[in-house]
XYZ file of C-alpha atoms in Angstrom:
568
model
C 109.560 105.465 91.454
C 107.615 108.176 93.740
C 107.379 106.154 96.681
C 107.123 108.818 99.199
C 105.332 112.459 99.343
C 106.008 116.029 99.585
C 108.243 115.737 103.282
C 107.273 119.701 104.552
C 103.188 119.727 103.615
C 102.791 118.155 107.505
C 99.653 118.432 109.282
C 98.125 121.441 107.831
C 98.632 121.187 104.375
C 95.511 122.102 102.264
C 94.006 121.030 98.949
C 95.201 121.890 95.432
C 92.180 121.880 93.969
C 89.499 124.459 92.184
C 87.367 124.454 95.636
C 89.945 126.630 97.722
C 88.342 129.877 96.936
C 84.766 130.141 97.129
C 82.422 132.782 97.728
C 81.308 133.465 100.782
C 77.389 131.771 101.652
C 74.931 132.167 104.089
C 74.993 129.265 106.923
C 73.518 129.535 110.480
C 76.011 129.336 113.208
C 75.700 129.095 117.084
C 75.832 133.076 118.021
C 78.407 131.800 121.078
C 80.952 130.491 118.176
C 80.533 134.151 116.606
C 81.283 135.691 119.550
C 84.203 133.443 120.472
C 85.858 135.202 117.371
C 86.617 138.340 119.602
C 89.615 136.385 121.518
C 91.273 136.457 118.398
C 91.498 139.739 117.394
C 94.298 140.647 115.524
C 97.320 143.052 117.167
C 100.360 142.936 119.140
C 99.840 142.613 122.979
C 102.581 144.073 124.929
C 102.339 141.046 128.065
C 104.842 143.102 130.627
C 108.144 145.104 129.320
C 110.016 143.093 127.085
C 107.353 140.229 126.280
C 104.812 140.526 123.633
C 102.668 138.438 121.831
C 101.095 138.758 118.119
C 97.413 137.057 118.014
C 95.379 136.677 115.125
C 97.762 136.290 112.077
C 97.423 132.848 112.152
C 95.868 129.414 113.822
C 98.543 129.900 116.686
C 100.047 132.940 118.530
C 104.367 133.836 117.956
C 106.017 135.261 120.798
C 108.760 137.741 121.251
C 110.609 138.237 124.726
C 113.538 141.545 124.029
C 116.369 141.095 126.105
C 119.441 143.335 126.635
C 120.773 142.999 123.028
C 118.743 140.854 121.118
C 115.682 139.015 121.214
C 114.037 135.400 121.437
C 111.330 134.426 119.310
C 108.713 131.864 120.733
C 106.995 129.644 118.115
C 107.209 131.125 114.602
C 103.612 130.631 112.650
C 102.718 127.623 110.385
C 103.954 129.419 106.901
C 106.972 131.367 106.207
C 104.789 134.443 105.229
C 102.707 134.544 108.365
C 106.335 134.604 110.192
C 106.880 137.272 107.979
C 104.251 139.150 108.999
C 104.625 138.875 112.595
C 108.251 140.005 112.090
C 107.333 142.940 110.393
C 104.896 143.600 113.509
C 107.724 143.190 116.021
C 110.276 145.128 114.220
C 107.905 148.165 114.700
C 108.901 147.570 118.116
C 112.474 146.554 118.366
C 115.459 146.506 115.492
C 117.515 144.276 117.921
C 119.036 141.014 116.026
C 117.119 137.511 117.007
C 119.358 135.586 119.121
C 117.377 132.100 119.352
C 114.271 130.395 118.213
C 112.199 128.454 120.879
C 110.012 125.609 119.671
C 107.338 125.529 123.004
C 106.182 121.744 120.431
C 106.485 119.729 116.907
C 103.130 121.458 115.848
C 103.306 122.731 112.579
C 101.508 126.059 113.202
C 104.102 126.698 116.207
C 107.654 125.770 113.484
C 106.960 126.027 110.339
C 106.989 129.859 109.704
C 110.887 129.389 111.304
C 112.877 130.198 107.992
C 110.909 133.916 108.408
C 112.950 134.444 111.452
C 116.574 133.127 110.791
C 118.392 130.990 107.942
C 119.760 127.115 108.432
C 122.223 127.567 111.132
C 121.901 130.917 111.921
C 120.752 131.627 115.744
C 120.216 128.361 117.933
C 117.201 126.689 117.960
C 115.717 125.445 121.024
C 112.966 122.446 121.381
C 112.632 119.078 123.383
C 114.489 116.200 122.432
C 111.556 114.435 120.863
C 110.138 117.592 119.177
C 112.771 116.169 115.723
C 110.974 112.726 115.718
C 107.673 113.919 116.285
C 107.810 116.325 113.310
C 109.097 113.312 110.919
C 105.908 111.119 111.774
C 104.072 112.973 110.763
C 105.787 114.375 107.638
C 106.918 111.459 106.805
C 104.956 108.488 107.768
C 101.342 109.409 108.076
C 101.189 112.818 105.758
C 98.136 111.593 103.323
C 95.877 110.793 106.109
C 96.477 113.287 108.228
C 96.573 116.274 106.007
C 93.008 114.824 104.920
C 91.393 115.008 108.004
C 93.028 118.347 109.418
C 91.642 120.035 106.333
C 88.213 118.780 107.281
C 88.863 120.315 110.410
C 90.449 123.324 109.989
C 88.132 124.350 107.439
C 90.639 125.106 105.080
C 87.913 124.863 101.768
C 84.847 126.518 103.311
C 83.935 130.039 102.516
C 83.182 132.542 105.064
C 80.260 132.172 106.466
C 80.445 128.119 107.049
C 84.257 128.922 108.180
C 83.762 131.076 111.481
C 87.146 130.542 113.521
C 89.120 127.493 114.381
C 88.581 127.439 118.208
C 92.499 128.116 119.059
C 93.168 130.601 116.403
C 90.938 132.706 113.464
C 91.904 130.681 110.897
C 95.020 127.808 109.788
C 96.912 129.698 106.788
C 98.229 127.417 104.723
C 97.585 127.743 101.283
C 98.661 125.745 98.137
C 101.461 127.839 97.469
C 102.251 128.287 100.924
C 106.081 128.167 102.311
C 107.027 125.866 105.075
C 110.089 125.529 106.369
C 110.639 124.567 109.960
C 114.722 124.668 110.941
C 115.564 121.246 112.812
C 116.418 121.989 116.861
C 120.243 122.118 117.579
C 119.798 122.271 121.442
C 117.243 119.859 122.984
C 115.999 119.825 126.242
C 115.273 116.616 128.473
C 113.580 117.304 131.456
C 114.918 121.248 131.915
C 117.302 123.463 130.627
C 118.553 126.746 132.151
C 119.710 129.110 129.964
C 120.763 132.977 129.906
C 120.099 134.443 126.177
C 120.228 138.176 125.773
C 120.663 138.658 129.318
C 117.100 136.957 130.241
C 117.217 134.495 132.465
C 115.101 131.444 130.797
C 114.127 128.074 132.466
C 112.886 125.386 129.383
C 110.684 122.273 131.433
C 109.373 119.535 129.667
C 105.715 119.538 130.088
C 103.730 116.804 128.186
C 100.316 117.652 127.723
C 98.555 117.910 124.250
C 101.583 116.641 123.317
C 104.146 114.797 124.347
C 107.317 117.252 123.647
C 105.290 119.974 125.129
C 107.598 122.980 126.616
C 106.925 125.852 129.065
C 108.571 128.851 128.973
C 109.434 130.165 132.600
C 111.071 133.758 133.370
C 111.714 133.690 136.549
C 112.544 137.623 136.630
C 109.263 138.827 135.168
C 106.763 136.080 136.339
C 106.260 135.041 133.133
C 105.367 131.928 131.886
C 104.567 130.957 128.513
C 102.632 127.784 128.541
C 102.686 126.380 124.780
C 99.508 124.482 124.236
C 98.660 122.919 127.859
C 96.131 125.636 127.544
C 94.142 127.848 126.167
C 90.781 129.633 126.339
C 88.507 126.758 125.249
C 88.111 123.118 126.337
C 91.265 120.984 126.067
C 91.858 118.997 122.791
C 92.239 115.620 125.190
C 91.565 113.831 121.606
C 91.337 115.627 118.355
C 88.971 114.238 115.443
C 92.278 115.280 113.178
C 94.447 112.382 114.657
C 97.131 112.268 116.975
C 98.980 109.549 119.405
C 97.103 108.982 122.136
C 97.397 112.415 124.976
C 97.943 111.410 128.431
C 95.462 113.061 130.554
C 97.393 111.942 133.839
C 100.707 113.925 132.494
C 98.748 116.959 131.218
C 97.454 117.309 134.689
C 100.622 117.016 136.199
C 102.211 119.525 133.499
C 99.530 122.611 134.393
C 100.184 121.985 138.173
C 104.104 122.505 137.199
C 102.957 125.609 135.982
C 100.619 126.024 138.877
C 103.747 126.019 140.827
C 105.342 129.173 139.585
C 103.069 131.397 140.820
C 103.008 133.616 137.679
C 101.862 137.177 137.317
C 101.780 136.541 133.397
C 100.513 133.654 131.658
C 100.986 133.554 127.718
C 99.963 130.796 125.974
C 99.984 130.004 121.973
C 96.777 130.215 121.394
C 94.205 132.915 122.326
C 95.099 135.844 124.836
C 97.553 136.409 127.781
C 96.172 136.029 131.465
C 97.617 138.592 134.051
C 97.225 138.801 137.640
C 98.368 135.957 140.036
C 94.968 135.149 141.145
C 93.326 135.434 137.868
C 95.971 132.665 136.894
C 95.941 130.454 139.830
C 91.921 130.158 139.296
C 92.381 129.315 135.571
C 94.925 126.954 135.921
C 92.823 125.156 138.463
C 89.528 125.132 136.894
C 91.395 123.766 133.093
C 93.102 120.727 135.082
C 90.725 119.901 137.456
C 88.138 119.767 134.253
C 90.460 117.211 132.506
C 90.880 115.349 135.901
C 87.343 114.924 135.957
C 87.207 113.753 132.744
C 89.483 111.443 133.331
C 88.758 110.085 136.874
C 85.113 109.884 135.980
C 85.514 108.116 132.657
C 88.076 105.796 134.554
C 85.212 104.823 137.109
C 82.551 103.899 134.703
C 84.850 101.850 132.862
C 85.662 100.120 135.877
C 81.573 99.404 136.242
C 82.216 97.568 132.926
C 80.531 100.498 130.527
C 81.396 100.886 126.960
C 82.269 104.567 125.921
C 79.090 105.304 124.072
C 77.369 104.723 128.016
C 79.973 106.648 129.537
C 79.408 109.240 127.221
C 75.952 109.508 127.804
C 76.798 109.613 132.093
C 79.600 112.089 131.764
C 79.250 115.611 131.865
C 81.224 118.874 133.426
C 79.914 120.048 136.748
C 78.077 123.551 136.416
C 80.967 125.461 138.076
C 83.811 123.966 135.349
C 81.323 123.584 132.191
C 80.292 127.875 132.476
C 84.272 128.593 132.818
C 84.657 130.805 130.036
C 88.378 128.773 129.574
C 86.297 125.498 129.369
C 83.970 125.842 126.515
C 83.764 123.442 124.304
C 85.058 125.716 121.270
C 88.224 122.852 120.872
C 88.110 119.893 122.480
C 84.871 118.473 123.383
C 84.064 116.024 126.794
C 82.564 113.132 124.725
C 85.828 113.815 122.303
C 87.843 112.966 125.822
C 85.963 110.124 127.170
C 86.596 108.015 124.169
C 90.287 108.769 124.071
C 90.641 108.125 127.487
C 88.946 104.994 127.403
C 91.088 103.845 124.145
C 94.351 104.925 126.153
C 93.475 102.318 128.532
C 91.856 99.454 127.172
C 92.502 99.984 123.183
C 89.596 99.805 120.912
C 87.512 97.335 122.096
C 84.470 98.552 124.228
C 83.835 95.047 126.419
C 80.562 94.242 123.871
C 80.748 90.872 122.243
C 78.978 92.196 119.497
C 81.716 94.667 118.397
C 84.502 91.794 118.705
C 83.471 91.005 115.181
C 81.451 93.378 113.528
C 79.810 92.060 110.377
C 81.585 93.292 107.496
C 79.812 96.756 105.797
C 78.638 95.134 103.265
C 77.037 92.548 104.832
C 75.632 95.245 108.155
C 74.380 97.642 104.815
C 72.394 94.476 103.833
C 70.793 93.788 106.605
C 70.132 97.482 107.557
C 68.086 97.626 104.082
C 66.656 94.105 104.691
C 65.064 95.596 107.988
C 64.243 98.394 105.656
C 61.995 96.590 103.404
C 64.819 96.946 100.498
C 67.649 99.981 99.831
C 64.524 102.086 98.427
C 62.762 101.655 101.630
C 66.162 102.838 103.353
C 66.815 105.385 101.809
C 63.441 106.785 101.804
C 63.283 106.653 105.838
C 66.273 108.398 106.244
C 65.362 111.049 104.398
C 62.456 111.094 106.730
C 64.525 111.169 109.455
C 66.100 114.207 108.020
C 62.745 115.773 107.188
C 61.804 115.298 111.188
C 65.231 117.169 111.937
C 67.319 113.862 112.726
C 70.119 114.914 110.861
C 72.131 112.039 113.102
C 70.012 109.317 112.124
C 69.880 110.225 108.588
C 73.803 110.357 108.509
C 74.271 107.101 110.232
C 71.716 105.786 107.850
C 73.574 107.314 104.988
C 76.964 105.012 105.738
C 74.759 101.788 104.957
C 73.221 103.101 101.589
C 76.995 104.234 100.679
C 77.902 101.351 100.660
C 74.975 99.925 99.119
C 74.421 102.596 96.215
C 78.117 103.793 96.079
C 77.709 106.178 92.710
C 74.180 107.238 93.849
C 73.626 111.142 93.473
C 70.598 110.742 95.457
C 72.760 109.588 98.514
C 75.363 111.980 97.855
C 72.990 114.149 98.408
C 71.213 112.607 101.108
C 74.319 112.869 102.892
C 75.432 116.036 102.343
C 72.569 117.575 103.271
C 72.610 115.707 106.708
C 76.337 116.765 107.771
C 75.162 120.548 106.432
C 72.274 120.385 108.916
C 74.687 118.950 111.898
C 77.564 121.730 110.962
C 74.680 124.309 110.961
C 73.715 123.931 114.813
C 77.489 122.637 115.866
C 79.307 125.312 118.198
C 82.553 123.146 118.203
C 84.870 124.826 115.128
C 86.185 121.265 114.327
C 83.256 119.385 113.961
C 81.404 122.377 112.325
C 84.382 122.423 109.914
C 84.902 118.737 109.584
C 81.170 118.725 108.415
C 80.843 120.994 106.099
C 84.321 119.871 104.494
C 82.362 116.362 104.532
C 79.739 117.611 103.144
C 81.358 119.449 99.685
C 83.371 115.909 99.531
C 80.254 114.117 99.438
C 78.306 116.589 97.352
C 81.046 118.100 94.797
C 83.336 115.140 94.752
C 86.232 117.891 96.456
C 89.475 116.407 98.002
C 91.242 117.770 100.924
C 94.669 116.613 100.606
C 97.336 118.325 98.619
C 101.181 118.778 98.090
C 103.206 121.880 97.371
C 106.981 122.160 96.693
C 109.263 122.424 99.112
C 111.326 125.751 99.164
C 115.009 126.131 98.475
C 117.481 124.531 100.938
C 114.355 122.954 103.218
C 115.212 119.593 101.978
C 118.991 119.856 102.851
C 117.549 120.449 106.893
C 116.845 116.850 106.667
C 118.384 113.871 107.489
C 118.487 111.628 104.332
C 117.495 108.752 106.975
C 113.905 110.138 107.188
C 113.291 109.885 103.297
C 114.300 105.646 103.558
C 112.476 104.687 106.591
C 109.487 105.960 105.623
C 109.175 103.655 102.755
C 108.091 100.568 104.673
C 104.328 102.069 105.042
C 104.081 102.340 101.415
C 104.671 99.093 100.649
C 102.013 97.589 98.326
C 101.855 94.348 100.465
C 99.524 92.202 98.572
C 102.113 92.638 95.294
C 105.314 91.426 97.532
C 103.818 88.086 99.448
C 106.475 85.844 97.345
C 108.854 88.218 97.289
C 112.437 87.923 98.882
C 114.373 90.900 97.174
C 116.935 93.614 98.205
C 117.783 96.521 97.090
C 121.004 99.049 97.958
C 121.483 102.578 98.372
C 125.083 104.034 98.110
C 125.297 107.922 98.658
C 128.539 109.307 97.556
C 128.525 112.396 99.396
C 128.295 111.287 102.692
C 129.585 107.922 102.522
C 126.736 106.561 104.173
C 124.276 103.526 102.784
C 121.281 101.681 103.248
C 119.729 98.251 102.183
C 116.086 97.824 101.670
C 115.087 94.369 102.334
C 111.745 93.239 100.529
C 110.808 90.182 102.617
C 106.968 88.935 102.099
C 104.870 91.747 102.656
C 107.097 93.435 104.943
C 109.428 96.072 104.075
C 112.678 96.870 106.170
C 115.670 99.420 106.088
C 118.369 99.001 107.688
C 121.780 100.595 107.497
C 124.678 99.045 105.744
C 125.173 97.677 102.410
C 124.434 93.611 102.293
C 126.407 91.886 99.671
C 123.369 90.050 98.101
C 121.511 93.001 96.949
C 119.613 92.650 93.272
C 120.901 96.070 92.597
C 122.575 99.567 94.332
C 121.207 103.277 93.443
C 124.358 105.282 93.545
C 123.781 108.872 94.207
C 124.152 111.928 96.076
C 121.842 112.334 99.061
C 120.892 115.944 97.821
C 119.307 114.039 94.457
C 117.471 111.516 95.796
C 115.549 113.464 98.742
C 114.666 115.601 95.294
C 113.574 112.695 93.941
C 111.731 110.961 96.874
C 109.709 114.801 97.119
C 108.975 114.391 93.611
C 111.185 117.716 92.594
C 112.704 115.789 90.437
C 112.364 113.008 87.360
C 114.169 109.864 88.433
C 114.460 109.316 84.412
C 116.222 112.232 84.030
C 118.492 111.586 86.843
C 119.123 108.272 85.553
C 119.539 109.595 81.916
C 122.315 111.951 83.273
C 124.746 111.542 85.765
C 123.174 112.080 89.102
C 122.176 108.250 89.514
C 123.690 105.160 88.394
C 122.217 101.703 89.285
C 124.858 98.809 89.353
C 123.728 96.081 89.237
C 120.053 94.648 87.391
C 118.348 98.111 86.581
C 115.195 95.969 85.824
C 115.203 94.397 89.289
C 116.050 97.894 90.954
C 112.744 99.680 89.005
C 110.599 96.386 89.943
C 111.715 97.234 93.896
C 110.440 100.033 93.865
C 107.880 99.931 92.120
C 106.049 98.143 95.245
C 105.629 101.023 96.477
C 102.290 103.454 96.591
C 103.243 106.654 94.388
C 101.823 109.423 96.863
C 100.991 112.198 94.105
């Protein structure tokens, strides 16, 4: 009866586990990746008067701008006790009352530490008018995978020493008993909003860049701008290897020369350290989008010579003057990252090979690859060869095959894991460092990145009780619903509101509205069934009491939905 997941772990959950705390070990690391650890030291940066800026207590950076009689607080930390901690940093400065929230994007590091700063309702809270559906994707729809993969990228499981920063920040601090709890915007911006809040003068413009709800932050009395994530020092995250919809290079380009525009004396962006000095901004701003132009317009006219990305990648590299910009290392986003994404945002996945129209199954590819071998013995023997000869690459790509082939082999478990520890090892890039050694503790120790953690009082109330029904369709276990024409009501008593669930042959849809041919109706409040949905609360129980009622065929009603995955 779990169909869905915990709705507030987002993007940067981490992994409930015995592997989160682990001594610290010994691993070599590029001495540029230590020293990129200095841009986040930790403190309170006073920009100009009234705007300051706390770096270090977190992956991202929380902004406060003090105004006449209150203040305005710009992004509020991915945990509840990280805003907490920031707070307790500003209020060394100022005791004046917080008079609005600004969310600069749906990033979980720049809204989920919100609840620290006001209660449900409390001040205003200010974010595009996507920044709502953006958040819900992600917590709703695609949670597993992604909180998988941004582990492996943020490090989240590695001791120190393997864990040096994350590129944008010092570290993502979420923790399996971490707090979340972003409030949802009540005043939206389309293209720009002009607004007066404790006697600043504030422009909001939409800005799509690394993503697509991206706002700046312009005050036109001070010269300040605060540019979200549109940049930051280290090369742009055009694609990240954590997943994300596909980053329009053309828009982000657009976006920085908005901000080019301003002419600002004060640049503050959510991630690393202010810029001051007109100049000092102009040539920054320049140098970070005309380094993703050339990304772009480069990877653009190869592709137009008819070369796949792996050929591209191998023809397309920075010019001297933007790849030594200390802005434009790659301690984020990487070039060959970019060229792949922008390729894939134009022409989808396939690369123009025939080969790669129809790959041979693994199974069948594995086969062959030990055929060529002279068995899997022979394969696995040469690759680690190729790991003895320091082609930690070769012996990783090798290792996918004999996966495959020898699936509960120790041998290539550890195979494996030693080749992605010798890659993170010499990798200056934070993510792929991290992703890597995560990788390897998967492979080697069998550890899991994903987690869930219970959702504090009230957050569930913040949402809409739409988001917990139309995220069942991607659960659907398909293959167990092909002959299957069934529907299946919600009533909620509360609001008056209800839904039908249609089961139609591998495909499910929700739709508001109760149909009259339903098998059965789940008649509750929506309060006790977004409880349920998180898994707060035992639908038995519920049903044993009198919180939920089914009328109708119980038996039908459990069998409904019971097609769908239980996300535990």
């Amino acid at each position: 009866m779990r169909y869905l997941f915990l709705l507030m772990t987002l993007a940067l959950a981490a992994c409930g586990d015995d592997e989160t705390t682990i001594a610290a070990t010994e691993a070599p690391a590029p001495d540029a990746l230590k020293a990129h650890t200095r841009v986040f030291r930790q403190g309170v940066v006073e920009v100009t008067d009234g705007v300051y800026v706390a770096i270090g207590y977190g992956l991202a950076n929380s902004i406060m701008l003090e105004g006449d009689d209150g203040i305005i607080i710009v992004d509020t930390m991915e945990t509840v006790a990280e805003g907490r901690r920031v707070l307790a940093e500003f209020r060394k400065i100022t005791d004046k009352p917080i008079k609005a929230l600004i969310y600069t994007h749906n990033h979980a590091d720049h809204v989920f530490g919100a609840r620290a700063f006001a209660a449900p309702g409390e001040v205003p809270v200010y974010a595009h008018e996507s920044t709502g559906y953006y958040i819900n994707r992600v917590v709703n729809q695609i949670r597993p995978i992604i909180t998988t993969r941004s582990m492996r990228m943020f490090g989240h499981h590695l001791p120190e020493g393997e864990l040096i920063n994350d590129g944008i920040g010092p570290f993502l601090g979420v923790a399996e008993d971490s707090e979340l709890f972003a409030l949802p915007p009540d005043h939206t911006v389309d293209e720009r909003l002009e607004v007066t809040i404790a006697g600043l003068r504030l422009q909001l413009v939409h800005a799509p860049g690394e993503t697509n709800d991206q706002l700046f932050v312009w005050l036109p009395d001070k010269k300040v701008v605060l540019s979200g994530d549109n940049i930051y020092q280290a090369f742009p995250n055009l694609y990240t290897i954590r997943g994300t919809p596909y980053r329009d290079t053309g828009q982000w380009v657009a976006s920085l020369d908005k901000i080019r525009a301003l002419g600002a004396e004060y640049l503050v962006p959510s991630h690393t350290r202010p810029l001051t000095g007109a100049d000092t901004i102009e040539d920054t701003l320049t140098a970070y989008r005309d380094a993703i132009q050339y990304v772009h317009d480069q990877t653009l006219r190869y592709m137009n010579k008819g070369y796949t990305p792996d050929q591209i990648v191998e023809r397309v590299h920075l010019p001297p003057h933007l790849a030594e910009h200390p802005w434009l290392q790659p301690f984020y986003g990487k070039v060959s990252w970019s060229i792949r994404s922008v390729f894939d945002g134009y022409l989808g996945w396939f690369d123009g090979n025939p080969s790669t129209l129809q790959p041979l199954p693994e199974s069948e590819r594995a086969r062959h690859m030990a055929d060529l071998a002279g068995g899997d013995a022979a394969l696995l023997d040469k690759a680690r060869e190729a790991l003895a000869q320091g082609d930690a690459q070769w012996a990783l790509s090798l290792s996918d095959d004999l996966a495959v082939l020898r699936p509960d082999d120790d041998q290539v478990a550890d195979l494996r894991a030693a080749a992605l520890r010798r890659l993170a090892e010499g990798e200056a890039n934070p993510n792929a460092r991290n992703y890597y050694f995560t990788a390897a503790r998967e492979a080697a120790d069998g550890l899991k990145p994903g987690f869930r953690a219970p959702p504090p009082d009230g957050f569930l109330a913040t949402l809409p009780i739409d988001n917990f029904l139309h995220a069942m369709p991607a659960f659907l276990k398909a293959e167990e619903t092909l002959d299957a024409e069934e529907k299946l009501g919600f009533e909620f008593t509360d609001s008056g509101r209800a839904f039908t669930l249609v089961i139609r042959h591998g495909v499910a849809v929700v739709h508001e509205g109760l149909d009259d041919d339903t098998a059965a109706v789940l008649v509750t409040r929506e309060p006790v069934w977004k409880q349920i949905a998180a898994g707060q609360r035992n639908p038995a129980m519920a049903l044993a009491g009198s919180d939920l009622d089914i009328r109708g065929g119980k038996v039908a009603a459990l069998r409904i939905l019971g097609y769908f995955e239980k996300m535990d």
